[in-house]
């Protein structure tokens, strides 16, 4: 697909030919004590801050200071409507229709709200299927939902596991599980991109498999939103949730996105928790009368939006909207392809890549498995000025993010890794 060379001049040339290289200047790059830029490959945990973020938040602070409560209607970006300023751009990022998307709450909270609606166990169909190495919060959430319904969480949880000696999941094994237990599984809830291996799942294939067996299908796209082309509407998934502080660069602990397929847009009889922000906008402030459900994903809101957090999301979304997720994923495949090439050129028996080699089955994350790991390799890498993260038991996760990482970042990271391995 790409032709690479292992010398620094090639990395410089790749950066010079990169149409997105200038966007690096739109972000604050962390520096070491001497003022040198660090090699930041941790956007899969926390994305870097866009330089526009401070201005976006300051705008709301200024309006709050000068307008007080009147800012709900008179602020430059009226607070009453603020979540609507994010909807269209966010829908483009995740491949959905605006009516299917809303930004609200935080990630695991939204996962629970979705399961209130989409996990409706019966005596015969009550199990929940997740990947065996799902992100811990997902596992804890589904276990607690099982217990909430009076179901033993060990008996009610079905795990899609990799085969012995393998790290990646196989679809034929999922098919086998569904053939054996499909009539008992109420919900399939998979991480769209696995946090540990970086494996990007075929959402449409999983959805079709689940629906063919009568299961509801949802996805946690925390490691997918802003990273891969999710195409949520086309996938047919019933729901999806994601955070915005990783690849969406909205700041630590920021808000979550939520997708509900348009076939449920007017399903007022669907069980859900409600609050005043899911009530008809025209009569919301009458404060009297019966609840009147909003259509679409907005109908799952409960509270008025936290403006300062949304301002940070708005600043980041402006960049995504300018570039487009298609162009970002195009560069992502080239970055990870170059990264993979350089790592393989090391030809070192102590490390291997467990992320799929097929660019269409991964995002911008590569997970480097360390043989006989004791975390010391990761610690030495950090000391050398490379910011990545360690995931037990033996993986260094690196995410060269196309918005702000360069090909020279990748070259220098691998060069420092080589020196540590040979030291």
mmCIF file of C-alpha atoms in Angstrom:
data_model
loop_
_atom_site.group_PDB
_atom_site.id
_atom_site.type_symbol
_atom_site.label_atom_id
_atom_site.label_comp_id
_atom_site.label_asym_id
_atom_site.label_seq_id
_atom_site.Cartn_x
_atom_site.Cartn_y
_atom_site.Cartn_z
ATOM 1 C CA UNK A 1 0.000 0.000 0.000
ATOM 2 C CA UNK A 2 2.822 2.387 0.946
ATOM 3 C CA UNK A 3 6.548 2.331 0.244
ATOM 4 C CA UNK A 4 8.746 3.397 3.157
ATOM 5 C CA UNK A 5 12.436 3.860 3.958
ATOM 6 C CA UNK A 6 14.087 3.755 7.370
ATOM 7 C CA UNK A 7 16.204 6.935 7.282
ATOM 8 C CA UNK A 8 15.338 10.290 8.875
ATOM 9 C CA UNK A 9 15.340 12.111 5.536
ATOM 10 C CA UNK A 10 12.410 9.937 4.447
ATOM 11 C CA UNK A 11 10.417 10.943 7.532
ATOM 12 C CA UNK A 12 11.156 14.603 6.784
ATOM 13 C CA UNK A 13 9.982 14.107 3.214
ATOM 14 C CA UNK A 14 6.787 12.400 4.377
ATOM 15 C CA UNK A 15 6.040 15.396 6.606
ATOM 16 C CA UNK A 16 6.745 17.839 3.799
ATOM 17 C CA UNK A 17 4.284 15.984 1.559
ATOM 18 C CA UNK A 18 1.624 15.666 4.272
ATOM 19 C CA UNK A 19 -1.378 17.932 3.489
ATOM 20 C CA UNK A 20 -2.403 17.879 7.169
ATOM 21 C CA UNK A 21 0.992 18.702 8.678
ATOM 22 C CA UNK A 22 0.060 22.320 9.460
ATOM 23 C CA UNK A 23 -2.664 21.216 11.885
ATOM 24 C CA UNK A 24 0.025 20.233 14.373
ATOM 25 C CA UNK A 25 0.423 23.970 14.978
ATOM 26 C CA UNK A 26 -3.196 24.122 16.131
ATOM 27 C CA UNK A 27 -2.339 22.100 19.264
ATOM 28 C CA UNK A 28 -0.289 22.592 22.416
ATOM 29 C CA UNK A 29 2.528 20.005 22.340
ATOM 30 C CA UNK A 30 3.842 19.127 25.836
ATOM 31 C CA UNK A 31 7.505 19.898 26.504
ATOM 32 C CA UNK A 32 10.177 18.535 28.796
ATOM 33 C CA UNK A 33 12.032 20.504 31.484
ATOM 34 C CA UNK A 34 14.461 21.924 28.921
ATOM 35 C CA UNK A 35 11.679 23.144 26.644
ATOM 36 C CA UNK A 36 12.007 20.385 24.025
ATOM 37 C CA UNK A 37 8.776 18.995 22.612
ATOM 38 C CA UNK A 38 7.919 15.534 23.893
ATOM 39 C CA UNK A 39 6.899 12.784 21.488
ATOM 40 C CA UNK A 40 3.256 12.501 22.499
ATOM 41 C CA UNK A 41 1.705 9.165 21.459
ATOM 42 C CA UNK A 42 -1.015 9.007 24.089
ATOM 43 C CA UNK A 43 -4.023 10.477 22.287
ATOM 44 C CA UNK A 44 -5.770 7.154 22.883
ATOM 45 C CA UNK A 45 -5.915 8.126 26.581
ATOM 46 C CA UNK A 46 -6.070 11.924 26.461
ATOM 47 C CA UNK A 47 -5.920 14.038 23.333
ATOM 48 C CA UNK A 48 -3.887 17.209 23.239
ATOM 49 C CA UNK A 49 -5.450 20.626 23.770
ATOM 50 C CA UNK A 50 -6.351 22.643 20.683
ATOM 51 C CA UNK A 51 -5.059 26.202 21.008
ATOM 52 C CA UNK A 52 -8.552 27.493 20.304
ATOM 53 C CA UNK A 53 -9.970 25.731 23.391
ATOM 54 C CA UNK A 54 -9.002 28.477 25.814
ATOM 55 C CA UNK A 55 -10.677 31.130 23.653
ATOM 56 C CA UNK A 56 -13.830 29.031 23.363
ATOM 57 C CA UNK A 57 -14.085 28.574 27.133
ATOM 58 C CA UNK A 58 -13.145 32.191 27.840
ATOM 59 C CA UNK A 59 -16.002 33.301 25.588
ATOM 60 C CA UNK A 60 -18.484 31.536 27.849
ATOM 61 C CA UNK A 61 -16.785 32.804 31.019
ATOM 62 C CA UNK A 62 -16.985 36.348 29.649
ATOM 63 C CA UNK A 63 -20.659 35.968 28.763
ATOM 64 C CA UNK A 64 -21.380 34.508 32.194
ATOM 65 C CA UNK A 65 -19.560 37.433 33.833
ATOM 66 C CA UNK A 66 -21.359 40.127 31.828
ATOM 67 C CA UNK A 67 -24.776 38.561 31.270
ATOM 68 C CA UNK A 68 -25.425 36.256 34.204
ATOM 69 C CA UNK A 69 -28.559 34.184 33.676
ATOM 70 C CA UNK A 70 -29.401 36.125 30.513
ATOM 71 C CA UNK A 71 -26.582 34.243 28.817
ATOM 72 C CA UNK A 72 -29.004 31.367 28.241
ATOM 73 C CA UNK A 73 -30.555 33.451 25.479
ATOM 74 C CA UNK A 74 -28.194 36.365 24.881
ATOM 75 C CA UNK A 75 -24.694 34.854 24.988
ATOM 76 C CA UNK A 76 -22.755 34.836 21.741
ATOM 77 C CA UNK A 77 -23.497 31.104 21.711
ATOM 78 C CA UNK A 78 -26.806 30.944 23.646
ATOM 79 C CA UNK A 79 -26.500 28.315 26.384
ATOM 80 C CA UNK A 80 -30.062 27.130 26.017
ATOM 81 C CA UNK A 81 -29.224 25.690 22.608
ATOM 82 C CA UNK A 82 -25.571 24.902 23.188
ATOM 83 C CA UNK A 83 -25.646 21.139 22.689
ATOM 84 C CA UNK A 84 -27.209 21.738 19.258
ATOM 85 C CA UNK A 85 -24.047 23.559 18.130
ATOM 86 C CA UNK A 86 -22.200 20.227 18.407
ATOM 87 C CA UNK A 87 -24.689 17.852 16.829
ATOM 88 C CA UNK A 88 -24.086 18.170 13.099
ATOM 89 C CA UNK A 89 -20.283 18.081 13.296
ATOM 90 C CA UNK A 90 -20.326 15.187 15.763
ATOM 91 C CA UNK A 91 -22.734 13.261 13.543
ATOM 92 C CA UNK A 92 -20.276 13.605 10.653
ATOM 93 C CA UNK A 93 -17.418 12.289 12.790
ATOM 94 C CA UNK A 94 -19.291 9.092 13.741
ATOM 95 C CA UNK A 95 -21.171 8.627 10.457
ATOM 96 C CA UNK A 96 -24.682 9.291 11.700
ATOM 97 C CA UNK A 97 -27.674 11.515 11.032
ATOM 98 C CA UNK A 98 -28.062 14.566 13.293
ATOM 99 C CA UNK A 99 -31.293 13.181 14.770
ATOM 100 C CA UNK A 100 -29.323 10.129 15.921
ATOM 101 C CA UNK A 101 -26.659 11.991 17.933
ATOM 102 C CA UNK A 102 -26.490 13.968 21.132
ATOM 103 C CA UNK A 103 -23.639 15.055 23.426
ATOM 104 C CA UNK A 104 -24.502 14.589 27.094
ATOM 105 C CA UNK A 105 -23.289 13.142 30.400
ATOM 106 C CA UNK A 106 -20.138 11.025 30.606
ATOM 107 C CA UNK A 107 -19.314 7.714 28.983
ATOM 108 C CA UNK A 108 -20.282 4.984 31.452
ATOM 109 C CA UNK A 109 -23.304 6.999 32.582
ATOM 110 C CA UNK A 110 -24.521 7.052 28.966
ATOM 111 C CA UNK A 111 -23.847 3.338 28.661
ATOM 112 C CA UNK A 112 -26.131 2.740 31.627
ATOM 113 C CA UNK A 113 -28.816 5.036 30.203
ATOM 114 C CA UNK A 114 -28.686 3.103 26.934
ATOM 115 C CA UNK A 115 -29.001 -0.209 28.730
ATOM 116 C CA UNK A 116 -32.048 1.075 30.598
ATOM 117 C CA UNK A 117 -33.683 1.303 27.173
ATOM 118 C CA UNK A 118 -32.030 -1.476 25.198
ATOM 119 C CA UNK A 119 -31.415 -4.204 27.754
ATOM 120 C CA UNK A 120 -34.829 -5.660 28.491
ATOM 121 C CA UNK A 121 -34.229 -9.186 29.791
ATOM 122 C CA UNK A 122 -36.875 -11.913 29.885
ATOM 123 C CA UNK A 123 -36.810 -15.284 31.619
ATOM 124 C CA UNK A 124 -35.420 -16.959 28.516
ATOM 125 C CA UNK A 125 -33.457 -14.108 26.860
ATOM 126 C CA UNK A 126 -31.388 -12.316 29.482
ATOM 127 C CA UNK A 127 -27.649 -12.685 28.777
ATOM 128 C CA UNK A 128 -25.229 -9.931 27.724
ATOM 129 C CA UNK A 129 -22.300 -10.671 25.392
ATOM 130 C CA UNK A 130 -19.104 -8.607 25.526
ATOM 131 C CA UNK A 131 -15.529 -9.173 24.377
ATOM 132 C CA UNK A 132 -13.512 -10.996 27.042
ATOM 133 C CA UNK A 133 -10.969 -8.180 27.352
ATOM 134 C CA UNK A 134 -13.476 -5.356 27.242
ATOM 135 C CA UNK A 135 -12.534 -2.077 28.857
ATOM 136 C CA UNK A 136 -13.077 -2.626 32.609
ATOM 137 C CA UNK A 137 -15.746 0.074 32.951
ATOM 138 C CA UNK A 138 -17.831 -1.666 30.260
ATOM 139 C CA UNK A 139 -17.543 -4.984 32.075
ATOM 140 C CA UNK A 140 -18.426 -3.447 35.433
ATOM 141 C CA UNK A 141 -21.411 -1.653 33.899
ATOM 142 C CA UNK A 142 -22.931 -4.725 32.236
ATOM 143 C CA UNK A 143 -22.320 -6.851 35.335
ATOM 144 C CA UNK A 144 -24.161 -4.294 37.451
ATOM 145 C CA UNK A 145 -27.031 -4.184 34.951
ATOM 146 C CA UNK A 146 -27.357 -7.965 35.207
ATOM 147 C CA UNK A 147 -27.431 -7.763 39.003
ATOM 148 C CA UNK A 148 -29.911 -4.872 38.837
ATOM 149 C CA UNK A 149 -32.317 -7.190 37.047
ATOM 150 C CA UNK A 150 -31.779 -9.982 39.566
ATOM 151 C CA UNK A 151 -29.519 -12.028 37.289
ATOM 152 C CA UNK A 152 -26.295 -13.668 38.438
ATOM 153 C CA UNK A 153 -23.525 -11.729 36.697
ATOM 154 C CA UNK A 154 -21.368 -14.827 36.211
ATOM 155 C CA UNK A 155 -24.173 -16.817 34.624
ATOM 156 C CA UNK A 156 -25.562 -13.912 32.609
ATOM 157 C CA UNK A 157 -22.299 -12.669 31.096
ATOM 158 C CA UNK A 158 -21.114 -14.261 27.847
ATOM 159 C CA UNK A 159 -17.523 -13.614 26.767
ATOM 160 C CA UNK A 160 -16.239 -13.527 23.181
ATOM 161 C CA UNK A 161 -12.680 -14.753 23.667
ATOM 162 C CA UNK A 162 -9.584 -15.006 21.478
ATOM 163 C CA UNK A 163 -8.292 -18.486 20.820
ATOM 164 C CA UNK A 164 -5.506 -19.845 22.974
ATOM 165 C CA UNK A 165 -2.192 -18.330 21.992
ATOM 166 C CA UNK A 166 -3.897 -15.481 20.081
ATOM 167 C CA UNK A 167 -4.710 -11.883 21.008
ATOM 168 C CA UNK A 168 -7.293 -10.926 18.367
ATOM 169 C CA UNK A 169 -10.927 -11.981 18.183
ATOM 170 C CA UNK A 170 -12.340 -14.045 15.318
ATOM 171 C CA UNK A 171 -15.814 -13.495 13.875
ATOM 172 C CA UNK A 172 -16.370 -17.211 13.343
ATOM 173 C CA UNK A 173 -16.061 -17.670 17.115
ATOM 174 C CA UNK A 174 -18.727 -15.013 17.644
ATOM 175 C CA UNK A 175 -20.927 -16.816 15.119
ATOM 176 C CA UNK A 176 -20.430 -20.045 17.061
ATOM 177 C CA UNK A 177 -21.434 -18.395 20.344
ATOM 178 C CA UNK A 178 -24.588 -17.025 18.734
ATOM 179 C CA UNK A 179 -25.468 -20.370 17.201
ATOM 180 C CA UNK A 180 -25.118 -21.968 20.648
ATOM 181 C CA UNK A 181 -26.623 -19.236 22.864
ATOM 182 C CA UNK A 182 -28.190 -16.657 20.543
ATOM 183 C CA UNK A 183 -31.713 -17.336 21.814
ATOM 184 C CA UNK A 184 -30.574 -16.488 25.346
ATOM 185 C CA UNK A 185 -28.608 -13.321 24.549
ATOM 186 C CA UNK A 186 -30.584 -10.092 24.950
ATOM 187 C CA UNK A 187 -27.734 -7.653 24.291
ATOM 188 C CA UNK A 188 -24.412 -7.649 22.453
ATOM 189 C CA UNK A 189 -22.264 -4.748 23.683
ATOM 190 C CA UNK A 190 -18.796 -4.588 22.087
ATOM 191 C CA UNK A 191 -16.036 -1.978 22.194
ATOM 192 C CA UNK A 192 -15.890 -0.674 18.603
ATOM 193 C CA UNK A 193 -12.085 -0.547 18.836
ATOM 194 C CA UNK A 194 -10.611 -2.725 21.565
ATOM 195 C CA UNK A 195 -8.673 -0.591 24.032
ATOM 196 C CA UNK A 196 -5.891 -3.166 24.520
ATOM 197 C CA UNK A 197 -5.173 -4.653 21.097
ATOM 198 C CA UNK A 198 -6.431 -1.773 18.949
ATOM 199 C CA UNK A 199 -8.548 -4.205 16.901
ATOM 200 C CA UNK A 200 -11.265 -2.296 14.998
ATOM 201 C CA UNK A 201 -14.325 -4.485 14.670
ATOM 202 C CA UNK A 202 -16.662 -4.692 11.716
ATOM 203 C CA UNK A 203 -19.664 -3.013 13.340
ATOM 204 C CA UNK A 204 -22.052 -3.824 10.528
ATOM 205 C CA UNK A 205 -21.090 -7.496 10.496
ATOM 206 C CA UNK A 206 -21.539 -7.798 14.263
ATOM 207 C CA UNK A 207 -24.851 -5.944 14.116
ATOM 208 C CA UNK A 208 -26.190 -8.175 11.374
ATOM 209 C CA UNK A 209 -25.102 -11.297 13.251
ATOM 210 C CA UNK A 210 -26.763 -10.082 16.420
ATOM 211 C CA UNK A 211 -29.981 -8.986 14.764
ATOM 212 C CA UNK A 212 -30.221 -12.293 12.907
ATOM 213 C CA UNK A 213 -30.367 -13.978 16.308
ATOM 214 C CA UNK A 214 -32.824 -11.463 17.792
ATOM 215 C CA UNK A 215 -30.239 -9.626 19.902
ATOM 216 C CA UNK A 216 -30.008 -5.878 20.482
ATOM 217 C CA UNK A 217 -26.556 -4.580 19.476
ATOM 218 C CA UNK A 218 -24.652 -1.617 20.906
ATOM 219 C CA UNK A 219 -21.072 -0.381 20.833
ATOM 220 C CA UNK A 220 -18.730 1.536 23.107
ATOM 221 C CA UNK A 221 -16.806 3.639 20.595
ATOM 222 C CA UNK A 222 -14.538 5.412 23.079
ATOM 223 C CA UNK A 223 -11.476 4.330 21.099
ATOM 224 C CA UNK A 224 -13.201 4.756 17.751
ATOM 225 C CA UNK A 225 -14.774 8.222 17.663
ATOM 226 C CA UNK A 226 -12.404 10.618 15.909
ATOM 227 C CA UNK A 227 -10.072 7.710 15.142
ATOM 228 C CA UNK A 228 -11.831 5.511 12.552
ATOM 229 C CA UNK A 229 -14.797 5.856 10.211
ATOM 230 C CA UNK A 230 -17.512 4.319 12.381
ATOM 231 C CA UNK A 231 -20.422 4.740 9.950
ATOM 232 C CA UNK A 232 -22.830 4.161 12.818
ATOM 233 C CA UNK A 233 -26.013 4.750 10.855
ATOM 234 C CA UNK A 234 -24.983 2.388 8.095
ATOM 235 C CA UNK A 235 -23.900 -0.247 10.634
ATOM 236 C CA UNK A 236 -27.513 -0.552 11.784
ATOM 237 C CA UNK A 237 -26.437 -0.645 15.441
ATOM 238 C CA UNK A 238 -29.208 0.059 17.914
ATOM 239 C CA UNK A 239 -27.070 2.400 20.007
ATOM 240 C CA UNK A 240 -23.508 3.533 20.618
ATOM 241 C CA UNK A 241 -21.671 5.692 23.137
ATOM 242 C CA UNK A 242 -18.225 7.312 23.141
ATOM 243 C CA UNK A 243 -16.116 9.754 25.103
ATOM 244 C CA UNK A 244 -14.675 12.958 23.665
ATOM 245 C CA UNK A 245 -11.427 13.325 25.603
ATOM 246 C CA UNK A 246 -9.322 10.830 23.647
ATOM 247 C CA UNK A 247 -9.205 11.377 19.886
ATOM 248 C CA UNK A 248 -11.795 14.170 20.150
ATOM 249 C CA UNK A 249 -9.442 16.372 22.259
ATOM 250 C CA UNK A 250 -12.028 17.904 24.588
ATOM 251 C CA UNK A 251 -10.124 17.719 27.882
ATOM 252 C CA UNK A 252 -9.910 15.362 30.872
ATOM 253 C CA UNK A 253 -13.215 13.822 31.933
ATOM 254 C CA UNK A 254 -15.181 15.670 29.288
ATOM 255 C CA UNK A 255 -18.601 14.750 27.979
ATOM 256 C CA UNK A 256 -19.771 11.719 26.054
ATOM 257 C CA UNK A 257 -21.515 11.285 22.741
ATOM 258 C CA UNK A 258 -24.524 9.083 22.258
ATOM 259 C CA UNK A 259 -26.035 7.489 19.140
ATOM 260 C CA UNK A 260 -29.526 6.028 18.895
ATOM 261 C CA UNK A 261 -30.538 4.716 15.478
ATOM 262 C CA UNK A 262 -33.286 6.731 13.798
ATOM 263 C CA UNK A 263 -35.673 3.748 13.824
ATOM 264 C CA UNK A 264 -36.147 4.580 17.527
ATOM 265 C CA UNK A 265 -36.491 8.337 16.974
ATOM 266 C CA UNK A 266 -40.214 8.356 17.711
ATOM 267 C CA UNK A 267 -40.431 5.267 19.945
ATOM 268 C CA UNK A 268 -42.027 7.002 22.917
ATOM 269 C CA UNK A 269 -42.935 3.666 24.488
ATOM 270 C CA UNK A 270 -39.295 2.605 24.738
ATOM 271 C CA UNK A 271 -38.282 2.360 28.399
ATOM 272 C CA UNK A 272 -35.900 5.121 29.498
ATOM 273 C CA UNK A 273 -34.948 7.467 32.283
ATOM 274 C CA UNK A 274 -36.140 11.015 31.637
ATOM 275 C CA UNK A 275 -35.539 14.561 32.795
ATOM 276 C CA UNK A 276 -36.616 18.035 31.796
ATOM 277 C CA UNK A 277 -34.108 18.280 28.929
ATOM 278 C CA UNK A 278 -35.747 15.310 27.187
ATOM 279 C CA UNK A 279 -39.068 17.171 27.259
ATOM 280 C CA UNK A 280 -40.523 19.091 24.286
ATOM 281 C CA UNK A 281 -38.430 22.249 23.858
ATOM 282 C CA UNK A 282 -41.473 24.408 23.146
ATOM 283 C CA UNK A 283 -43.136 23.621 26.469
ATOM 284 C CA UNK A 284 -40.091 22.726 28.607
ATOM 285 C CA UNK A 285 -40.301 25.878 30.691
ATOM 286 C CA UNK A 286 -44.039 25.776 31.308
ATOM 287 C CA UNK A 287 -43.138 23.683 34.348
ATOM 288 C CA UNK A 288 -46.589 22.075 34.368
ATOM 289 C CA UNK A 289 -48.386 19.300 32.559
ATOM 290 C CA UNK A 290 -47.441 15.827 31.426
ATOM 291 C CA UNK A 291 -44.076 14.759 30.059
ATOM 292 C CA UNK A 292 -43.785 15.216 26.289
ATOM 293 C CA UNK A 293 -40.921 13.169 24.828
ATOM 294 C CA UNK A 294 -38.442 14.793 22.435
ATOM 295 C CA UNK A 295 -37.780 12.756 19.260
ATOM 296 C CA UNK A 296 -34.376 11.327 18.388
ATOM 297 C CA UNK A 297 -31.279 10.969 20.545
ATOM 298 C CA UNK A 298 -32.089 14.280 22.275
ATOM 299 C CA UNK A 299 -34.934 12.406 23.952
ATOM 300 C CA UNK A 300 -32.409 10.637 26.175
ATOM 301 C CA UNK A 301 -31.116 13.857 27.764
ATOM 302 C CA UNK A 302 -31.877 14.554 31.388
ATOM 303 C CA UNK A 303 -30.240 17.809 32.404
ATOM 304 C CA UNK A 304 -29.277 21.130 30.887
ATOM 305 C CA UNK A 305 -25.813 20.963 29.297
ATOM 306 C CA UNK A 306 -22.500 21.836 31.030
ATOM 307 C CA UNK A 307 -21.445 24.746 28.850
ATOM 308 C CA UNK A 308 -17.734 24.980 29.673
ATOM 309 C CA UNK A 309 -17.110 21.362 28.745
ATOM 310 C CA UNK A 310 -19.163 21.730 25.592
ATOM 311 C CA UNK A 311 -17.172 24.810 24.615
ATOM 312 C CA UNK A 312 -14.024 22.662 24.564
ATOM 313 C CA UNK A 313 -15.781 20.064 22.404
ATOM 314 C CA UNK A 314 -16.985 22.799 20.059
ATOM 315 C CA UNK A 315 -13.410 24.041 19.563
ATOM 316 C CA UNK A 316 -12.149 20.560 18.701
ATOM 317 C CA UNK A 317 -15.089 19.718 16.455
ATOM 318 C CA UNK A 318 -14.364 22.806 14.363
ATOM 319 C CA UNK A 319 -11.029 21.223 13.375
ATOM 320 C CA UNK A 320 -12.655 17.874 12.568
ATOM 321 C CA UNK A 321 -15.327 19.603 10.533
ATOM 322 C CA UNK A 322 -12.694 21.511 8.559
ATOM 323 C CA UNK A 323 -10.646 18.419 7.679
ATOM 324 C CA UNK A 324 -13.197 15.603 7.593
ATOM 325 C CA UNK A 325 -12.833 12.146 9.136
ATOM 326 C CA UNK A 326 -12.046 10.642 5.715
ATOM 327 C CA UNK A 327 -8.852 12.679 5.337
ATOM 328 C CA UNK A 328 -7.828 11.993 8.907
ATOM 329 C CA UNK A 329 -8.175 8.236 8.523
ATOM 330 C CA UNK A 330 -6.234 8.388 5.270
ATOM 331 C CA UNK A 331 -3.260 9.944 7.078
ATOM 332 C CA UNK A 332 -3.771 7.616 10.039
ATOM 333 C CA UNK A 333 -3.263 4.562 7.850
ATOM 334 C CA UNK A 334 -0.064 6.033 6.455
ATOM 335 C CA UNK A 335 1.261 6.973 9.910
ATOM 336 C CA UNK A 336 0.589 3.553 11.427
ATOM 337 C CA UNK A 337 1.894 1.850 8.281
ATOM 338 C CA UNK A 338 5.170 3.762 8.660
ATOM 339 C CA UNK A 339 5.252 3.010 12.395
ATOM 340 C CA UNK A 340 4.686 -0.698 11.766
ATOM 341 C CA UNK A 341 7.402 -0.724 9.093
ATOM 342 C CA UNK A 342 10.005 0.840 11.397
ATOM 343 C CA UNK A 343 9.140 -1.470 14.303
ATOM 344 C CA UNK A 344 9.505 -4.526 12.096
ATOM 345 C CA UNK A 345 12.824 -3.186 10.795
ATOM 346 C CA UNK A 346 14.134 -3.461 14.373
ATOM 347 C CA UNK A 347 13.785 -7.227 14.064
ATOM 348 C CA UNK A 348 13.906 -7.576 17.850
ATOM 349 C CA UNK A 349 12.626 -10.748 19.501
ATOM 350 C CA UNK A 350 11.629 -8.878 22.654
ATOM 351 C CA UNK A 351 8.801 -6.916 21.018
ATOM 352 C CA UNK A 352 5.908 -7.697 18.687
ATOM 353 C CA UNK A 353 2.810 -5.882 17.424
ATOM 354 C CA UNK A 354 -0.531 -7.404 18.451
ATOM 355 C CA UNK A 355 -2.685 -4.846 16.622
ATOM 356 C CA UNK A 356 -4.054 -6.143 13.294
ATOM 357 C CA UNK A 357 -1.687 -5.618 10.368
ATOM 358 C CA UNK A 358 -4.619 -4.863 8.049
ATOM 359 C CA UNK A 359 -5.034 -1.036 8.137
ATOM 360 C CA UNK A 360 -8.809 -1.433 7.768
ATOM 361 C CA UNK A 361 -8.942 -3.422 11.009
ATOM 362 C CA UNK A 362 -7.222 -0.847 13.209
ATOM 363 C CA UNK A 363 -7.174 2.843 13.932
ATOM 364 C CA UNK A 364 -4.068 4.884 14.736
ATOM 365 C CA UNK A 365 -3.120 2.755 17.730
ATOM 366 C CA UNK A 366 -0.376 0.135 17.670
ATOM 367 C CA UNK A 367 -0.036 -2.103 20.721
ATOM 368 C CA UNK A 368 3.531 -3.276 21.273
ATOM 369 C CA UNK A 369 3.728 -6.491 23.263
ATOM 370 C CA UNK A 370 6.880 -6.836 25.357
ATOM 371 C CA UNK A 371 8.304 -10.309 25.988
ATOM 372 C CA UNK A 372 8.993 -11.105 29.666
ATOM 373 C CA UNK A 373 7.584 -7.679 30.479
ATOM 374 C CA UNK A 374 8.293 -5.917 33.767
ATOM 375 C CA UNK A 375 7.302 -2.404 32.634
ATOM 376 C CA UNK A 376 10.923 -1.223 32.669
ATOM 377 C CA UNK A 377 11.014 -0.805 28.889
ATOM 378 C CA UNK A 378 8.039 1.545 29.043
ATOM 379 C CA UNK A 379 9.604 3.497 31.900
ATOM 380 C CA UNK A 380 12.852 3.954 29.951
ATOM 381 C CA UNK A 381 10.855 5.060 26.911
ATOM 382 C CA UNK A 382 9.086 7.660 29.042
ATOM 383 C CA UNK A 383 12.418 8.892 30.408
ATOM 384 C CA UNK A 384 13.634 9.312 26.821
ATOM 385 C CA UNK A 385 10.816 11.769 26.120
ATOM 386 C CA UNK A 386 8.195 9.450 24.568
ATOM 387 C CA UNK A 387 4.721 9.667 26.126
ATOM 388 C CA UNK A 388 2.833 6.435 25.604
ATOM 389 C CA UNK A 389 0.962 4.241 28.085
ATOM 390 C CA UNK A 390 1.372 0.833 29.645
ATOM 391 C CA UNK A 391 -1.465 -1.679 29.925
ATOM 392 C CA UNK A 392 -1.076 -4.791 32.009
ATOM 393 C CA UNK A 393 0.185 -7.364 31.600
ATOM 394 C CA UNK A 394 2.650 -6.608 28.800
ATOM 395 C CA UNK A 395 1.606 -3.928 26.309
ATOM 396 C CA UNK A 396 2.867 -0.449 25.435
ATOM 397 C CA UNK A 397 0.110 1.408 23.601
ATOM 398 C CA UNK A 398 1.140 4.069 21.124
ATOM 399 C CA UNK A 399 -1.255 6.234 19.134
ATOM 400 C CA UNK A 400 0.222 8.468 16.412
ATOM 401 C CA UNK A 401 -2.734 10.832 16.012
ATOM 402 C CA UNK A 402 -3.016 12.294 12.488
ATOM 403 C CA UNK A 403 -4.129 15.699 13.760
ATOM 404 C CA UNK A 404 -0.905 16.498 15.581
ATOM 405 C CA UNK A 405 1.647 13.696 15.242
ATOM 406 C CA UNK A 406 4.297 13.814 12.544
ATOM 407 C CA UNK A 407 6.227 11.137 10.696
ATOM 408 C CA UNK A 408 9.338 12.498 12.408
ATOM 409 C CA UNK A 409 7.669 11.777 15.766
ATOM 410 C CA UNK A 410 7.423 8.151 14.703
ATOM 411 C CA UNK A 411 10.999 8.007 13.433
ATOM 412 C CA UNK A 412 12.420 9.448 16.652
ATOM 413 C CA UNK A 413 10.241 7.243 18.857
ATOM 414 C CA UNK A 414 11.439 4.063 17.147
ATOM 415 C CA UNK A 415 15.033 5.315 17.154
ATOM 416 C CA UNK A 416 14.874 5.846 20.920
ATOM 417 C CA UNK A 417 13.228 2.453 21.386
ATOM 418 C CA UNK A 418 16.040 0.874 19.345
ATOM 419 C CA UNK A 419 18.692 2.499 21.545
ATOM 420 C CA UNK A 420 16.954 1.278 24.704
ATOM 421 C CA UNK A 421 16.614 -2.287 23.364
ATOM 422 C CA UNK A 422 20.281 -2.338 22.336
ATOM 423 C CA UNK A 423 21.534 -0.616 25.463
#
